[in-house]
Coordinates of C-alpha atoms in Angstrom, one line a residue:
M1 CA 1.8 -12.5 -0.7
Q2 CA 3.3 -14.5 1.6
V3 CA 0.6 -17.6 0.9
T4 CA 0.4 -17.2 -3.4
S5 CA 4.0 -17.6 -2.9
A6 CA 4.2 -20.2 -1.3
V7 CA 2.2 -21.5 -3.3
R8 CA 3.3 -21.0 -6.5
R9 CA 7.6 -20.7 -5.7
R10 CA 8.2 -24.8 -5.8
R11 CA 11.2 -26.2 -6.4
D12 CA 11.3 -29.1 -9.2
G13 CA 9.4 -32.2 -8.1
E14 CA 8.1 -30.4 -5.2
K15 CA 4.0 -30.1 -5.2
T16 CA 1.8 -27.6 -3.1
A17 CA -1.0 -27.7 -0.7
A18 CA -3.3 -25.3 0.4
V19 CA -6.8 -25.4 1.9
F20 CA -8.7 -22.6 1.7
I21 CA -10.7 -22.0 5.3
D22 CA -14.0 -21.0 4.5
Y23 CA -16.5 -19.9 8.2
A24 CA -19.9 -20.0 8.5
R25 CA -20.9 -16.2 10.1
A26 CA -17.0 -15.6 11.9
L27 CA -17.0 -12.1 12.3
D28 CA -20.9 -12.7 13.5
S29 CA -20.7 -15.8 15.7
V30 CA -17.3 -15.7 17.8
D31 CA -17.5 -15.9 21.5
H32 CA -17.7 -12.5 23.5
N33 CA -16.0 -14.1 26.8
C34 CA -12.9 -15.1 23.8
I35 CA -12.5 -11.6 22.9
V36 CA -11.7 -9.9 26.2
K37 CA -10.0 -13.6 27.3
A38 CA -7.5 -12.1 24.8
L39 CA -7.7 -8.6 25.7
M40 CA -6.1 -9.5 28.3
S41 CA -3.6 -12.2 27.3
F42 CA -2.2 -9.1 25.1
G43 CA -1.8 -7.8 28.4
V44 CA -4.2 -5.0 27.9
E45 CA -5.0 -2.1 30.2
K46 CA -8.5 -3.3 32.2
H47 CA -9.9 -0.3 31.9
L48 CA -9.9 -0.7 28.6
V49 CA -10.7 -3.9 28.4
A50 CA -13.8 -3.8 30.5
W51 CA -14.9 -0.9 28.9
I52 CA -14.6 -2.8 25.3
A53 CA -16.6 -6.0 27.1
N54 CA -19.0 -2.7 27.4
F55 CA -19.0 -2.4 24.0
L56 CA -19.9 -5.7 23.2
Q57 CA -21.9 -6.7 25.9
G58 CA -25.8 -6.1 25.7
R59 CA -26.7 -5.8 22.1
T60 CA -30.3 -7.0 20.4
A61 CA -31.3 -7.7 17.1
Q62 CA -34.6 -7.8 16.1
V63 CA -36.4 -9.8 13.3
R64 CA -39.6 -8.1 10.7
V65 CA -41.6 -9.9 8.7
S66 CA -43.9 -7.4 7.6
H67 CA -45.1 -5.4 9.3
T68 CA -44.5 -8.0 13.0
L69 CA -41.5 -7.8 14.4
S70 CA -40.7 -10.5 17.1
E71 CA -38.9 -9.7 20.5
D72 CA -35.3 -9.0 21.4
I73 CA -32.8 -11.1 20.6
R74 CA -29.8 -10.7 23.4
L75 CA -26.5 -11.5 20.9
T76 CA -24.2 -13.0 23.1
G77 CA -21.3 -13.1 20.3
G78 CA -19.8 -11.2 17.4
V79 CA -18.0 -8.4 16.8
P80 CA -20.7 -5.3 15.4
Q81 CA -19.7 -5.0 11.1
G82 CA -19.1 -1.6 10.4
S83 CA -16.7 -0.7 13.2
M84 CA -13.0 -0.1 13.3
L85 CA -13.2 -1.9 16.5
G86 CA -14.8 -5.2 14.8
P87 CA -11.9 -6.6 12.8
L88 CA -9.5 -5.4 14.9
L89 CA -11.0 -7.6 18.0
F90 CA -11.8 -10.8 16.2
I91 CA -8.0 -10.7 14.6
V92 CA -6.5 -10.8 18.5
T93 CA -8.3 -13.9 19.3
V94 CA -7.7 -15.4 16.4
D95 CA -3.7 -14.9 17.5
S96 CA -4.0 -18.1 19.5
L97 CA -4.9 -20.4 16.8
S98 CA -2.2 -19.0 15.0
K99 CA 0.4 -19.9 17.4
R100 CA -1.0 -23.5 17.6
L101 CA -1.0 -23.4 13.8
N102 CA 2.9 -22.3 14.1
C103 CA 3.5 -25.0 16.2
I104 CA 2.8 -27.7 13.3
P105 CA 6.2 -29.0 11.9
G106 CA 5.9 -27.9 8.1
L107 CA 2.6 -26.2 7.5
Q108 CA 2.7 -22.2 7.2
H109 CA -0.4 -19.8 7.2
G110 CA -2.3 -16.4 6.3
F111 CA -4.9 -14.6 7.7
F112 CA -6.6 -12.8 5.5
A113 CA -9.5 -11.1 8.2
D114 CA -11.9 -13.6 9.1
D115 CA -10.2 -16.3 5.7
L116 CA -7.6 -18.7 6.5
T117 CA -5.7 -20.7 4.6
I118 CA -3.1 -23.2 5.4
V119 CA -0.1 -24.3 3.0
C120 CA 2.2 -27.9 3.3
K121 CA 5.1 -27.6 0.3
S122 CA 6.9 -30.9 0.3
A123 CA 8.5 -33.6 -2.8
D124 CA 7.0 -36.3 -0.4
R125 CA 3.1 -36.1 -0.5
S126 CA 2.6 -38.5 2.9
A127 CA 4.2 -35.5 4.3
I128 CA 2.3 -32.9 3.2
Q129 CA -1.0 -35.5 4.4
K130 CA 0.8 -35.8 7.5
A131 CA 1.1 -31.5 7.9
I132 CA -2.0 -30.9 6.7
Q133 CA -4.5 -33.3 8.3
P134 CA -3.4 -32.1 11.9
G135 CA -3.4 -28.3 10.8
L136 CA -7.5 -29.4 9.7
D137 CA -7.9 -31.4 13.7
C138 CA -6.3 -27.6 15.2
I139 CA -8.7 -25.5 13.2
T140 CA -11.9 -27.8 14.1
R141 CA -10.8 -28.2 17.8
W142 CA -10.1 -24.1 18.1
S143 CA -12.6 -23.6 16.5
E144 CA -15.4 -25.4 19.1
E145 CA -14.2 -23.5 21.7
H146 CA -14.6 -20.2 20.7
D147 CA -18.3 -20.7 19.5
M148 CA -17.0 -20.6 15.2
K149 CA -17.7 -23.6 13.3
V150 CA -15.9 -23.6 10.0
S151 CA -17.8 -24.0 6.2
V152 CA -17.3 -28.0 5.5
E153 CA -19.4 -27.2 1.8
K154 CA -17.4 -23.8 0.9
T155 CA -13.5 -25.3 2.4
E156 CA -12.0 -26.2 -0.8
Y157 CA -8.3 -27.8 -1.0
T158 CA -5.6 -27.8 -4.2
L159 CA -2.6 -29.8 -4.6
F160 CA -0.2 -28.0 -6.9
G161 CA 2.5 -29.1 -9.1
S162 CA 0.0 -32.6 -10.0
R163 CA -1.9 -33.1 -13.2
E164 CA -3.7 -36.1 -11.2
T165 CA -6.4 -35.3 -8.6
N166 CA -7.8 -36.7 -5.0
L167 CA -4.1 -37.6 -4.0
L168 CA -4.6 -36.6 -0.7
S169 CA -7.5 -37.3 2.1
L170 CA -8.4 -34.7 4.1
K171 CA -10.5 -34.4 6.1
V172 CA -13.0 -31.6 8.6
G173 CA -14.2 -33.6 11.3
E174 CA -15.9 -36.2 9.8
N175 CA -16.3 -34.9 6.9
M176 CA -14.1 -34.9 3.6
L177 CA -13.1 -31.9 2.0
K178 CA -13.7 -31.7 -2.1
E179 CA -10.3 -31.1 -4.1
V180 CA -10.2 -27.9 -6.8
R181 CA -8.4 -27.0 -9.9
T182 CA -8.7 -23.5 -9.9
P183 CA -9.3 -22.0 -6.7
K184 CA -9.7 -18.5 -5.6
L185 CA -7.7 -16.6 -2.9
L186 CA -8.6 -13.1 -2.4
G187 CA -10.1 -12.9 -6.1
L188 CA -6.5 -14.8 -7.6
T189 CA -8.1 -17.1 -9.7
M190 CA -5.0 -19.9 -9.1
Q191 CA -4.5 -22.9 -11.2
P192 CA -2.4 -26.0 -10.2
R193 CA 0.4 -25.6 -12.8
K194 CA 2.6 -22.8 -12.2
E195 CA 0.8 -20.3 -14.5
L196 CA -2.3 -17.7 -14.2
S197 CA -4.1 -17.7 -18.0
K198 CA -7.3 -18.2 -16.3
H199 CA -7.4 -15.2 -13.7
V200 CA -5.8 -12.6 -16.8
Q201 CA -9.0 -14.0 -18.7
G202 CA -11.4 -13.2 -16.4
V203 CA -9.0 -10.2 -15.8
K204 CA -9.5 -8.9 -18.9
A205 CA -13.7 -9.8 -19.5
A206 CA -13.9 -7.9 -16.6
A207 CA -11.7 -4.7 -17.7
E208 CA -12.1 -5.1 -21.5
V209 CA -15.8 -4.1 -20.7
R210 CA -15.4 -0.7 -18.9
P211 CA -13.1 1.5 -22.2
L212 CA -16.9 1.3 -23.7
Q213 CA -18.6 2.9 -20.7
L214 CA -15.4 5.8 -20.5
R215 CA -15.9 5.7 -24.7
A216 CA -19.5 6.9 -23.8
V217 CA -18.7 10.2 -22.4
A218 CA -15.4 10.6 -23.7
S219 CA -17.3 13.5 -26.1
P220 CA -15.3 16.0 -27.4
E221 CA -18.0 18.5 -27.3
W222 CA -19.9 18.0 -24.0
G223 CA -18.0 15.9 -22.4
P224 CA -16.0 16.1 -19.3
E225 CA -12.1 17.3 -19.1
R226 CA -8.8 15.2 -19.6
E227 CA -7.6 15.2 -16.9
K228 CA -11.6 13.9 -15.2
L229 CA -11.6 11.0 -18.1
R230 CA -7.8 10.5 -16.6
A231 CA -9.5 9.7 -13.8
F232 CA -12.2 7.8 -14.0
Y233 CA -10.1 5.4 -16.4
R234 CA -8.0 5.2 -13.0
A235 CA -11.6 4.1 -11.0
L236 CA -13.2 2.2 -14.3
V237 CA -10.0 -0.1 -15.5
Q238 CA -6.9 0.5 -13.6
A239 CA -8.4 -0.2 -10.7
K240 CA -9.7 -3.9 -11.8
V241 CA -6.5 -4.7 -13.8
C242 CA -4.5 -3.5 -11.3
Y243 CA -5.4 -5.5 -8.4
G244 CA -3.5 -7.5 -6.3
M245 CA -0.9 -7.2 -8.7
A246 CA 2.4 -7.0 -7.1
S247 CA 1.0 -10.7 -6.3
W248 CA 0.8 -12.4 -9.1
W249 CA 1.8 -10.4 -12.0
F250 CA 5.3 -11.5 -12.1
D251 CA 3.8 -15.4 -12.7
T252 CA 2.2 -14.7 -15.7
S253 CA 3.6 -15.0 -19.5
L254 CA 4.8 -12.1 -22.0
S255 CA 1.7 -12.7 -23.6
D256 CA -0.5 -12.8 -21.5
R257 CA 0.7 -9.4 -19.7
E258 CA 0.4 -8.3 -23.7
R259 CA -2.9 -8.9 -23.3
L260 CA -4.1 -6.6 -20.6
E261 CA -1.1 -3.9 -21.8
K262 CA -4.1 -3.2 -24.6
V263 CA -6.6 -3.1 -22.9
Q264 CA -4.7 -0.1 -21.3
A265 CA -3.7 1.1 -24.7
Q266 CA -7.9 1.2 -25.8
A267 CA -8.8 3.0 -22.6
A268 CA -5.4 5.5 -22.8
H269 CA -6.8 6.3 -27.0
I270 CA -10.0 7.4 -25.6
V271 CA -8.6 9.7 -22.9
A272 CA -5.7 11.6 -24.8
G273 CA -9.5 11.8 -27.9
I274 CA -6.9 10.7 -30.7
L275 CA -7.3 8.5 -33.2
K276 CA -7.5 4.4 -32.9
A277 CA -4.5 4.2 -35.5
A278 CA -2.0 6.2 -33.3
N279 CA 0.2 4.9 -31.8
R280 CA 0.4 3.2 -28.5
N281 CA 3.2 4.9 -27.2
D282 CA 2.1 8.2 -28.2
A283 CA -1.4 7.9 -27.0
M284 CA 0.1 6.7 -23.7
R285 CA 2.2 9.5 -23.2
E286 CA -1.2 12.0 -24.2
A287 CA -3.0 10.3 -21.6
R288 CA -0.3 10.9 -18.7
L289 CA -0.4 6.9 -18.3
R290 CA 2.3 4.9 -17.6
P291 CA 2.7 0.7 -19.0
I292 CA 0.9 -1.9 -16.4
N293 CA 4.4 -3.6 -16.2
E294 CA 5.5 -0.4 -15.0
L295 CA 3.4 -0.6 -12.7
A296 CA 3.6 -3.7 -11.0
H297 CA 7.3 -3.4 -10.7
R298 CA 6.8 0.0 -8.5
R299 CA 3.9 -1.7 -6.5
A300 CA 6.0 -4.9 -6.4
L301 CA 9.3 -2.4 -4.7
E302 CA 7.3 -0.6 -2.5
Y303 CA 5.5 -4.0 -0.5
Y304 CA 9.6 -4.7 -0.4
L305 CA 10.7 -1.8 1.2
R306 CA 7.9 -1.0 3.4
L307 CA 8.8 -4.7 4.4
K308 CA 12.3 -4.7 5.0
A309 CA 11.4 -1.5 7.2
K310 CA 9.6 -3.8 9.7
G311 CA 13.1 -4.7 10.6
S312 CA 14.8 -8.2 11.1
T313 CA 11.3 -10.3 10.8
Q314 CA 9.4 -8.9 8.7
E315 CA 12.9 -8.9 6.3
K316 CA 13.4 -12.1 6.1
L317 CA 9.4 -12.3 4.9
A318 CA 10.6 -10.0 2.2
E319 CA 13.3 -11.9 1.1
S320 CA 11.0 -15.3 0.6
I321 CA 8.6 -13.0 -1.3
F322 CA 10.7 -11.6 -3.2
P323 CA 13.7 -14.0 -3.7
P324 CA 17.1 -13.0 -5.0
E325 CA 15.9 -13.2 -8.7
H326 CA 12.7 -11.9 -8.6
A327 CA 12.3 -8.9 -11.4
I328 CA 12.1 -5.6 -9.1
H329 CA 15.9 -6.9 -7.7
A330 CA 17.0 -6.4 -11.7
R331 CA 15.7 -3.3 -12.0
R332 CA 15.9 -2.3 -8.6
S333 CA 20.4 -3.1 -9.8
G334 CA 19.3 -2.0 -13.9
N335 CA 17.3 0.4 -14.2
N336 CA 16.4 3.4 -11.9
L337 CA 12.9 3.9 -11.7
S338 CA 13.5 7.4 -12.2
Q339 CA 16.5 10.1 -14.1
D340 CA 16.8 13.7 -12.2
F341 CA 17.3 16.1 -15.8
S342 CA 17.9 19.9 -15.5
D343 CA 14.2 21.3 -16.4
G344 CA 12.0 18.1 -16.1
R345 CA 12.2 14.2 -14.3
V346 CA 11.5 11.1 -16.8
V347 CA 10.0 8.8 -14.5
C348 CA 9.5 5.2 -15.9
G349 CA 10.2 6.5 -19.3
F350 CA 7.5 9.6 -19.3
L351 CA 9.4 13.3 -19.0
F352 CA 7.1 15.5 -16.6
L353 CA 8.4 19.1 -17.3
R354 CA 8.2 21.1 -14.1
G355 CA 6.8 24.4 -13.6
C356 CA 3.2 23.8 -15.8
Q357 CA 0.8 26.2 -15.6
K358 CA -2.8 24.7 -15.1
E359 CA -4.0 25.7 -18.2
T360 CA -1.3 24.1 -20.0
A361 CA -0.4 20.4 -20.9
Q362 CA 2.2 18.6 -22.4
R363 CA 1.3 17.9 -26.0
V364 CA 2.6 15.3 -28.4
I365 CA 4.4 15.9 -31.8
M366 CA 3.6 12.3 -33.3
R367 CA 7.0 10.9 -34.5
S368 CA 7.8 14.8 -35.6
M369 CA 10.5 15.1 -38.0
V370 CA 10.9 18.9 -37.9
V371 CA 14.3 20.4 -38.5
G372 CA 16.2 21.3 -35.6
L373 CA 13.9 20.5 -32.5
S374 CA 15.3 17.6 -30.4
P375 CA 13.6 16.5 -27.2
P376 CA 13.8 18.3 -24.5
C377 CA 16.8 18.1 -22.0
H378 CA 18.0 16.4 -25.2
M379 CA 16.9 13.4 -23.7
D380 CA 18.8 10.1 -25.7
P381 CA 16.6 8.5 -28.1
S382 CA 18.0 5.1 -27.0
N383 CA 17.4 5.3 -23.2
D384 CA 13.5 5.8 -24.2
P385 CA 12.3 2.3 -22.6
H386 CA 8.7 2.6 -24.9
R387 CA 11.2 3.3 -28.1
H388 CA 10.6 0.9 -31.1
H389 CA 13.8 1.4 -33.1
E390 CA 11.9 5.0 -34.6
Q391 CA 12.6 8.8 -33.7
A392 CA 11.1 9.2 -30.1
P393 CA 8.1 11.4 -29.0
I394 CA 8.4 15.1 -28.5
L395 CA 7.3 16.7 -26.1
L396 CA 6.3 21.0 -26.5
H397 CA 4.4 23.1 -24.4
T398 CA 0.9 24.1 -26.0
K399 CA -2.1 25.6 -24.8
F400 CA -5.6 24.2 -25.4

């Protein structure tokens, strides 16, 4: 989120250059001696360093061709992938690179495992060139010292905020880097301008196929129960739509958000087992699903509060990622995400009654006009965020 925030939250006239570094077999090539030195620099106790060195060393590999095995090959580098220690040891090793990059003025960087991104933001293109190229030279030198190699073919850069191309001349060693217009960072498709329509299109295309899979098993006669369908939906569809949403949702247009809300609404009708023509809000309540916009606010707010709780250093990071004008601050000061009532709790506009038994469920009477009935707890319909100038749905406690 720190990298995406630096890339997209720029002032008028500013440009942001981002280089997406790709290491060739990073976890398989880092030198064991460099790992041991990094552990000692952190002050790890000697007996633990010796234990980890023993864990890494003495490993062998063989190559099979048909029924023939090669001789043992002794491995002098790499961390065992799939182990708990492997990624941690790699992170400890690259900490020295992070410290070197911090010494370059105007340069920001971010690691996620072996994915490294360096960023520079300025209105002056020459200032960007002067910050990015020393960063690349630093990465090249450090990689050679640690027996690691940058993959020039897969390392790319993008200049955000500019319609023109080839304005920068960036090299790794003697090789020129190629510029791309829509790079991908950990699954997020980015664009040179301040929009994410291509990412939304990709998410929608992948997600809208999955409700068809859900519909195939959603028979009322022999299909799974509603709660199981809801679990299927959350794993198949919602997980795809909501991946990393705290970092990109608030930079999308309202029309793009509505496209994704429609995908969820389609799935909500399937989970609820009601007609396609039924009101979207009724289907969402019946399926016990929250709007994607509410999920995005909640996840962003949770991340913000986790950063704030980690101390002054992370608190500054939280304020840079979520500046005062960010939507979560308006949400915190304007609308509470939850409001307690005497016999129920409204969370993001949904009423959950306390003390419900397993054999009962909350059912929705679609826009009922039954005389003498009112919403539970006498909830004011004007406070319902899902009410579109119509009578609020009435929630009743009924058995299946």
